[in-house]
Amino acid sequence: MTRVKQTVSRQAPWAAFGAVMLIANVSCGKMPEAAAEVKLAPAVQIAETPSITGKVTLKGANAAALRKVVDVGGNPFCTGHGDIIDSTWKVAADGSLADTVITVRGSQRASNVSAAPLVDQTKCEFVPHTVSIQAGQEVRFHNSDLTFHNIRIARYDAQGKGANIDNFGQPSRGDENVKTFNTPGIYRLECDVHRWMNAWVFVHEGAHSAVSGTDGRFSISRALADGEYVVEAWHPQFSQSITHTVTVRGGKATADFEFDFANAHPSDPF
């Protein structure tokens, strides 16, 4: 289900441009996929308490060399916010790697989930760059900029290509769309107006997931019974995830993950 809040545009030229652009997208085979019926697993109460914590690092790369300023092509609105840093790699000097999704296989869906997370378009960037939700959860997409944006959503697959499933135009500041993601998987977000803008929505089967911060650390904030679990780390610049088997004792466990830059995609995977 998609809920839409649209304000009256005060930027008629941008709105007209956006309408033309979206029509062109559809004519080029970018019609959203028909929604498929998905039977969700039952949701249960899962205590909000940290269970698995750890850190994600990247080896074999110079963090400073990976920091790149985006060429916005002289866009008058976007240049007014200063340099925009390419979001492909967020690596600290010590190798701490952000925007890695950590999941627990066999995770259950939680009935006590918080409100839909927000993905904002602000200062010509998607913020945050990566969100992780459980199947059946909503995501709010918002435009905080005084310029036209759109959100094209594509399903990611192992070949780095995916079918487009939705495309929301947001011509005015305050415009918002709410989308429910019922099917587990990885979804790429792009703005066709500002091609450097991209982000990720990771839809896990259940509630046991987390995204690493700028310090590389993560915390899966849902309770787990004692036992062995397969824990997986995914980052969009690697075709292969890293998996560890961890043992939870007393409801707690740690798991650290290290990606090797030598195994990264040679370029953007999309």
JSON list of N, CA and C in Angstrom, two decimals, residues 72 74-84 123-124 196:
[
{"chain": "A", "resi": 72, "resn": "VAL", "atom": "N", "xyz": [28.11, 17.89, -9.38]},
{"chain": "A", "resi": 72, "resn": "VAL", "atom": "CA", "xyz": [26.68, 18.12, -9.52]},
{"chain": "A", "resi": 72, "resn": "VAL", "atom": "C", "xyz": [26.32, 18.86, -10.81]},
{"chain": "A", "resi": 74, "resn": "GLY", "atom": "N", "xyz": [26.99, 21.79, -11.88]},
{"chain": "A", "resi": 74, "resn": "GLY", "atom": "CA", "xyz": [26.61, 23.18, -11.77]},
{"chain": "A", "resi": 74, "resn": "GLY", "atom": "C", "xyz": [25.17, 23.42, -11.37]},
{"chain": "A", "resi": 75, "resn": "ASN", "atom": "N", "xyz": [24.50, 22.37, -10.89]},
{"chain": "A", "resi": 75, "resn": "ASN", "atom": "CA", "xyz": [23.11, 22.53, -10.45]},
{"chain": "A", "resi": 75, "resn": "ASN", "atom": "C", "xyz": [23.02, 23.68, -9.44]},
{"chain": "A", "resi": 76, "resn": "PRO", "atom": "N", "xyz": [22.25, 24.72, -9.74]},
{"chain": "A", "resi": 76, "resn": "PRO", "atom": "CA", "xyz": [22.27, 25.92, -8.89]},
{"chain": "A", "resi": 76, "resn": "PRO", "atom": "C", "xyz": [21.75, 25.69, -7.48]},
{"chain": "A", "resi": 77, "resn": "PHE", "atom": "N", "xyz": [20.78, 24.82, -7.32]},
{"chain": "A", "resi": 77, "resn": "PHE", "atom": "CA", "xyz": [20.26, 24.57, -5.98]},
{"chain": "A", "resi": 77, "resn": "PHE", "atom": "C", "xyz": [21.24, 23.71, -5.17]},
{"chain": "A", "resi": 78, "resn": "CYS", "atom": "N", "xyz": [21.73, 22.65, -5.77]},
{"chain": "A", "resi": 78, "resn": "CYS", "atom": "CA", "xyz": [22.57, 21.70, -5.03]},
{"chain": "A", "resi": 78, "resn": "CYS", "atom": "C", "xyz": [23.95, 22.28, -4.70]},
{"chain": "A", "resi": 79, "resn": "THR", "atom": "N", "xyz": [24.47, 23.16, -5.55]},
{"chain": "A", "resi": 79, "resn": "THR", "atom": "CA", "xyz": [25.77, 23.75, -5.26]},
{"chain": "A", "resi": 79, "resn": "THR", "atom": "C", "xyz": [25.71, 24.69, -4.06]},
{"chain": "A", "resi": 80, "resn": "GLY", "atom": "N", "xyz": [24.52, 25.16, -3.71]},
{"chain": "A", "resi": 80, "resn": "GLY", "atom": "CA", "xyz": [24.37, 26.09, -2.60]},
{"chain": "A", "resi": 80, "resn": "GLY", "atom": "C", "xyz": [24.57, 25.47, -1.23]},
{"chain": "A", "resi": 81, "resn": "HIS", "atom": "N", "xyz": [24.71, 24.14, -1.18]},
{"chain": "A", "resi": 81, "resn": "HIS", "atom": "CA", "xyz": [24.86, 23.46, 0.10]},
{"chain": "A", "resi": 81, "resn": "HIS", "atom": "C", "xyz": [26.31, 23.03, 0.37]},
{"chain": "A", "resi": 82, "resn": "GLY", "atom": "N", "xyz": [27.22, 23.46, -0.46]},
{"chain": "A", "resi": 82, "resn": "GLY", "atom": "CA", "xyz": [28.61, 23.04, -0.30]},
{"chain": "A", "resi": 82, "resn": "GLY", "atom": "C", "xyz": [28.86, 21.70, -0.96]},
{"chain": "A", "resi": 83, "resn": "ASP", "atom": "N", "xyz": [30.03, 21.15, -0.71]},
{"chain": "A", "resi": 83, "resn": "ASP", "atom": "CA", "xyz": [30.41, 19.88, -1.33]},
{"chain": "A", "resi": 83, "resn": "ASP", "atom": "C", "xyz": [29.47, 18.75, -0.89]},
{"chain": "A", "resi": 84, "resn": "ILE", "atom": "N", "xyz": [29.10, 17.92, -1.85]},
{"chain": "A", "resi": 84, "resn": "ILE", "atom": "CA", "xyz": [28.36, 16.69, -1.58]},
{"chain": "A", "resi": 84, "resn": "ILE", "atom": "C", "xyz": [29.33, 15.54, -1.74]},
{"chain": "A", "resi": 123, "resn": "LYS", "atom": "N", "xyz": [19.23, 18.53, 1.02]},
{"chain": "A", "resi": 123, "resn": "LYS", "atom": "CA", "xyz": [20.49, 19.05, 0.49]},
{"chain": "A", "resi": 123, "resn": "LYS", "atom": "C", "xyz": [21.02, 18.17, -0.64]},
{"chain": "A", "resi": 124, "resn": "CYS", "atom": "N", "xyz": [20.07, 17.68, -1.45]},
{"chain": "A", "resi": 124, "resn": "CYS", "atom": "CA", "xyz": [20.40, 16.88, -2.64]},
{"chain": "A", "resi": 124, "resn": "CYS", "atom": "C", "xyz": [21.06, 15.55, -2.32]},
{"chain": "A", "resi": 196, "resn": "TRP", "atom": "N", "xyz": [23.39, 11.45, -8.95]},
{"chain": "A", "resi": 196, "resn": "TRP", "atom": "CA", "xyz": [24.30, 10.96, -7.92]},
{"chain": "A", "resi": 196, "resn": "TRP", "atom": "C", "xyz": [23.53, 10.50, -6.68]}
]
